Short mmCIF file of C-alpha atoms in Angstrom, two decimals:
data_model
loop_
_atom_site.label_atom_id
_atom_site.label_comp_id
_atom_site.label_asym_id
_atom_site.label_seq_id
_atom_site.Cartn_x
_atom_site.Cartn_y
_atom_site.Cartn_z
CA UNK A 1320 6.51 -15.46 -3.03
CA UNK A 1321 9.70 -14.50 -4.55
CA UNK A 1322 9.78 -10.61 -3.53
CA UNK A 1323 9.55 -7.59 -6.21
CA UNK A 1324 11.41 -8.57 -9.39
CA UNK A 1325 13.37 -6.60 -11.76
CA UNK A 1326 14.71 -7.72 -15.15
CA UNK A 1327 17.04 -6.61 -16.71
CA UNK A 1328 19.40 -6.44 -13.61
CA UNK A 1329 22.29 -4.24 -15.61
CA UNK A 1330 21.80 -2.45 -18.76
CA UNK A 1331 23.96 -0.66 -20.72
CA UNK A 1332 23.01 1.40 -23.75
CA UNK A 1333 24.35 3.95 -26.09
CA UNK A 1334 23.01 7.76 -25.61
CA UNK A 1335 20.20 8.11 -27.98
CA UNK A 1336 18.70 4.97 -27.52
CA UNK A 1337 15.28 3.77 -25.86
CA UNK A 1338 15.53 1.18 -22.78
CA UNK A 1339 13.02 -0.59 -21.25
CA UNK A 1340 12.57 -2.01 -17.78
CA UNK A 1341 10.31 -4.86 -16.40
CA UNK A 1342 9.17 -4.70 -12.97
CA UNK A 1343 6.95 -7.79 -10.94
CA UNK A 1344 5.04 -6.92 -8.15
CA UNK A 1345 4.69 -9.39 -5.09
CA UNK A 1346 1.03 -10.67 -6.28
CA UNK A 1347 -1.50 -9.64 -4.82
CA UNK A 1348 -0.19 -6.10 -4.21
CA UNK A 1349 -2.01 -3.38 -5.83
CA UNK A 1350 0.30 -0.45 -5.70
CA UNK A 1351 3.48 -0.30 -7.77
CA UNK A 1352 6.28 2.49 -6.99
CA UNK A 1353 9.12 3.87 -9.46
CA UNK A 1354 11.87 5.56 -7.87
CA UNK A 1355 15.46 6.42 -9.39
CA UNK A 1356 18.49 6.66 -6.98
CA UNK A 1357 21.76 8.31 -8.13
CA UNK A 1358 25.29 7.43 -6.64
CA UNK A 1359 25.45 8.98 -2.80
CA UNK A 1360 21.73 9.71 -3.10
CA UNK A 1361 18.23 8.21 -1.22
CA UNK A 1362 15.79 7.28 -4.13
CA UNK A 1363 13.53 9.89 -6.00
CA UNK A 1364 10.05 8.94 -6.20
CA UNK A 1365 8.72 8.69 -10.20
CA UNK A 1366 5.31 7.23 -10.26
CA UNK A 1367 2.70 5.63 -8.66
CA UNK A 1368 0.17 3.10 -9.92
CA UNK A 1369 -2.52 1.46 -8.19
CA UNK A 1370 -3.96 -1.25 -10.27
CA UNK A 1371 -3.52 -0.27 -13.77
CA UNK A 1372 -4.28 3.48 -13.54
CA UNK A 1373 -1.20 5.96 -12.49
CA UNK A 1374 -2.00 7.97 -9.86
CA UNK A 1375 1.11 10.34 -9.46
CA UNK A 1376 3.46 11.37 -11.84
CA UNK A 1377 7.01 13.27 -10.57
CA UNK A 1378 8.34 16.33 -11.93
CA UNK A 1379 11.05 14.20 -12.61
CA UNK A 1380 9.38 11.95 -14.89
CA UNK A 1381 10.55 13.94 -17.92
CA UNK A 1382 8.42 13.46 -21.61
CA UNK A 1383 10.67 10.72 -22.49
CA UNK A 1384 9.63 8.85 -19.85
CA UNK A 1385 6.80 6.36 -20.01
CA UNK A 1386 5.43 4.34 -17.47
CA UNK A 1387 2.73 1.38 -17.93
CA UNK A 1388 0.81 -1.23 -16.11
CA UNK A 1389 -1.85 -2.95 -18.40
CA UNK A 1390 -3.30 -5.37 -16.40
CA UNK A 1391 -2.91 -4.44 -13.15
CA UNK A 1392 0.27 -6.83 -12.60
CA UNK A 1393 3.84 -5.96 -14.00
CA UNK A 1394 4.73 -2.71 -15.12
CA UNK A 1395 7.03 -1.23 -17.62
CA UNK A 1396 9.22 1.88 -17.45
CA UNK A 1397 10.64 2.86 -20.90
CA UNK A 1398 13.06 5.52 -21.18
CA UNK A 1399 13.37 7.28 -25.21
CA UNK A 1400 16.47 8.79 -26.38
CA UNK A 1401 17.97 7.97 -23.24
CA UNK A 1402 20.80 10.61 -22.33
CA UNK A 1403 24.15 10.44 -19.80
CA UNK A 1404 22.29 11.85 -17.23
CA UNK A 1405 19.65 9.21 -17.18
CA UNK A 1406 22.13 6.69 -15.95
CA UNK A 1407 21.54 5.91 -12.13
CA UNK A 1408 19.44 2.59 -10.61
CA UNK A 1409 15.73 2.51 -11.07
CA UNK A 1410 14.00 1.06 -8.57
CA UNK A 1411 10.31 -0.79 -8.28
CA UNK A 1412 8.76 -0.99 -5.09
CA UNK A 1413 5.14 -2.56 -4.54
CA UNK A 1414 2.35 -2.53 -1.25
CA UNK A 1415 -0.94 -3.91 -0.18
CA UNK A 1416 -4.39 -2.10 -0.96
CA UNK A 1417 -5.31 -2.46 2.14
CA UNK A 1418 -3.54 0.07 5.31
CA UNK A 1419 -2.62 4.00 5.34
CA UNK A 1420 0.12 5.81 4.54
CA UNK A 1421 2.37 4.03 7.17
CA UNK A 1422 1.95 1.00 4.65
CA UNK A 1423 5.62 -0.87 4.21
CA UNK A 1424 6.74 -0.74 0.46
CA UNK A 1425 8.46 -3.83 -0.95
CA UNK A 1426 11.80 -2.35 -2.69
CA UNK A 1427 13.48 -4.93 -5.56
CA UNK A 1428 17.34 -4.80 -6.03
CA UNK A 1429 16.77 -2.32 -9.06
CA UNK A 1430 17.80 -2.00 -12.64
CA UNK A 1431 21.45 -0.29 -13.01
CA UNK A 1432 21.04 1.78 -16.14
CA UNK A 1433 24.94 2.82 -18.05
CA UNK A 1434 24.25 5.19 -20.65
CA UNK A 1435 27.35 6.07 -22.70
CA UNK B 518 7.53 20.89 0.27
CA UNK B 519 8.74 17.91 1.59
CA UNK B 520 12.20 17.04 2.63
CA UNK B 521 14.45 14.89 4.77
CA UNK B 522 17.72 15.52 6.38
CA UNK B 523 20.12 12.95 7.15
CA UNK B 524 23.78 13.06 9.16
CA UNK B 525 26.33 12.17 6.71
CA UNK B 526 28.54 9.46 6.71
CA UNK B 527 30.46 7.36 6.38
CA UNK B 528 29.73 6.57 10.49
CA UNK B 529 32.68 4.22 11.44
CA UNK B 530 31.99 2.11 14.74
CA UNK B 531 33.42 -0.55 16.66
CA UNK B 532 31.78 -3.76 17.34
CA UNK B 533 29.37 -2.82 20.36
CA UNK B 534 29.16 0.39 19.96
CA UNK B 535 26.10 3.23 20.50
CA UNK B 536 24.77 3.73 17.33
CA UNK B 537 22.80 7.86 16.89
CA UNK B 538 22.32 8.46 13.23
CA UNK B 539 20.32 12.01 12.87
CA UNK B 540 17.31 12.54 10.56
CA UNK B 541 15.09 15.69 10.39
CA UNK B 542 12.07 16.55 8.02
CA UNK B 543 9.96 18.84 6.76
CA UNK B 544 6.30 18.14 5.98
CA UNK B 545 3.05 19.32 6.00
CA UNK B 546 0.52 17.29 8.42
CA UNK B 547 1.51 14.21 10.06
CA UNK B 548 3.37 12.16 7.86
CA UNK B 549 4.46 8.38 8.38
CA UNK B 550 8.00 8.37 9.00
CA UNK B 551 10.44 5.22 8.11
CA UNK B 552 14.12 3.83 8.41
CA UNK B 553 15.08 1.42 5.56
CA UNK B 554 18.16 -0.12 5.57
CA UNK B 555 20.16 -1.65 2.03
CA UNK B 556 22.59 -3.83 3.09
CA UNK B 557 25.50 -4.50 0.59
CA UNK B 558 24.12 -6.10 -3.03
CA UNK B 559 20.96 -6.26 -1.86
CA UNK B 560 17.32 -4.15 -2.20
CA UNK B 561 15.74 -1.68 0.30
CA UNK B 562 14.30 -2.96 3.53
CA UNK B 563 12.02 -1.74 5.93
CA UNK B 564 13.49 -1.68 9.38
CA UNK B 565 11.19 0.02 11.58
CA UNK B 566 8.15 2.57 11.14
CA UNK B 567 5.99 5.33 12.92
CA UNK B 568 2.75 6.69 12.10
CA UNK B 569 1.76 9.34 14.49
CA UNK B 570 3.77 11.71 16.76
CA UNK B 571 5.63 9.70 20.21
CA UNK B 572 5.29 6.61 18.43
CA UNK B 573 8.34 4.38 19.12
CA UNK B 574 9.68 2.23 16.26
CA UNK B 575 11.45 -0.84 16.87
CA UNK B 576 13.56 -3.66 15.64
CA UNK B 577 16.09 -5.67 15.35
CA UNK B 578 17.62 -4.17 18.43
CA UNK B 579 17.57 -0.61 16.37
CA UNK B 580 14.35 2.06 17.57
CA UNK B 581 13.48 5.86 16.82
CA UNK B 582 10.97 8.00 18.28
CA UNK B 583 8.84 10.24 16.44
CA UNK B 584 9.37 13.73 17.58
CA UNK B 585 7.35 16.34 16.02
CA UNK B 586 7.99 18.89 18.07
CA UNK B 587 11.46 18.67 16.61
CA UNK B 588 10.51 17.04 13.50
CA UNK B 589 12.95 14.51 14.15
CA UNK B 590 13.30 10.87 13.96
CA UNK B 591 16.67 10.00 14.93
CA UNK B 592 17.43 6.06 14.53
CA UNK B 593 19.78 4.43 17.81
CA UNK B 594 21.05 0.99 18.71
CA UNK B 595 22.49 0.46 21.81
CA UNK B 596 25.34 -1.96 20.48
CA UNK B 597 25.58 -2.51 16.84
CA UNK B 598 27.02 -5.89 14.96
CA UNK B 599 29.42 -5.55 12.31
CA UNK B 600 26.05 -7.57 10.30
CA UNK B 601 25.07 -4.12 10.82
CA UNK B 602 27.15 -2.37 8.67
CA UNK B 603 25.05 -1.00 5.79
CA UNK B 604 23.54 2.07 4.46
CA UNK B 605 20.29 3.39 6.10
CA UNK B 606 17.66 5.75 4.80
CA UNK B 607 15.42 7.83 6.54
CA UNK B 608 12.09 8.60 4.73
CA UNK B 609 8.83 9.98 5.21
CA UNK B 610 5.20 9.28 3.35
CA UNK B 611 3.24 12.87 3.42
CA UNK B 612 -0.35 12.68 4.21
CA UNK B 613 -2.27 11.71 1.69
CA UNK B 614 -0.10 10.69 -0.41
CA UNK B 615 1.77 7.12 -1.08
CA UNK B 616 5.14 8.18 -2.31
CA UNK B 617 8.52 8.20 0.03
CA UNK B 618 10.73 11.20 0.24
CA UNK B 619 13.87 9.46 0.75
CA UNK B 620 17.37 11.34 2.64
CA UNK B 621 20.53 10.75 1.32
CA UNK B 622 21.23 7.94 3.35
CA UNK B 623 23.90 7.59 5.64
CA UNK B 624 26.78 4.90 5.40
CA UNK B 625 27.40 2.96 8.92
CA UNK B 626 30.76 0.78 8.76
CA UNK B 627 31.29 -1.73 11.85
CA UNK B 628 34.70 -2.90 12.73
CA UNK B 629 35.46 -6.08 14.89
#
């Protein structure tokens, strides 16, 4: 088991365009996490999925934000018409069915997103 | 709604050093309460947990206490490492719900 994995690891893109992240769970976990973190800042929590269906959407997650997990395993997270102030490191987190809310979450090393 | 409150940093330390960083919340119920730490080029990591009020959380020689009568959960070390030196997060998971509400972090530099 090689952790939570994130691809791409950097990406930078020109204002206006549409991105798209890939996140792997550790198998077997049934809960997937997005969270963005700025510079200086803790993460921001984005959306929740357990299994395929999304349970919890942010405030933060703006229209242009999309999240999916089709089969239950990987998820995507596609930003549209991505603007300067969507740059910052978005993270994907996974945990275990099983436990309460005091269940650890798996954090990968993130996707830095550069918009310019 | 919820929040957490962290001491900012940077803390600077020397090798062997007591280690208080301060982190206070505000939730509803009785959330879980966490310290992560992200050490340098690599992802978040849980250090240490509590679930329910005067639990203790411990590891790696680090612990914190969860204090709801002062909605605290302050993390301590008696003697830190300069291995130690990274940024660390306190969070908390309301009831209920799965999400972490995340502090700022605080940034803990160790000198030999």
């Amino acid at each position: 088991d090689t952790g939570v994995s994130q691809d791409p690891r950097h990406k930078i893109t020109k204002r206006g365009q549409n991105v798209t992240f890939r996140c792997d769970p550790i198998s077997e976990h049934n809960r997937l996490y997005w969270y963005r973190q700025t510079l200086g800042q803790g993460p921001e929590f984005l959306t929740y999925f357990q299994n395929e269906a999304q349970l919890e959407k942010s405030r933060l997650l703006s229209d242009r934000f999309s999240a999916e997990r089709p089969k239950g395993s990987f998820s995507t997270l596609e930003i549209q018409r991505t603007e300067q102030g969507d740059s910052a490191m978005y993270l994907c987190a996974s945990s275990p069915l099983r436990g309460g809310g005091g269940t650890e979450a798996f954090f990968g090393q993130g996707t830095r997103l550069t918009v310019v | 709604g919820n929040s957490v409150t962290q001491m900012e940093g940077p803390v600077t330390l020397s090798e062997e050093a007591f280690l208080t960083i301060n982190c206070t919340y505000t939730a509803t119920g009785y959330p879980s309460l966490f310290w992560y730490v992200q050490y340098p080029g690599e992802g978040l990591q849980l250090l240490l947990k509590a679930t329910k009020a005067d639990d203790k959380g411990s590891n790696k020689g680090f612990e914190a206490t969860y204090r709801k009568e002062t909605t605290s959960f302050h993390l301590e070390k008696g003697s830190v490492q300069v291995s130690d030196s990274a940024v660390y997060f306190c969070a908390l998971s309301p009831t209920g719900r799965r999400a972490l509400t995340f502090g700022s972090g605080t940034r803990l530099q160790v000198q030999p």
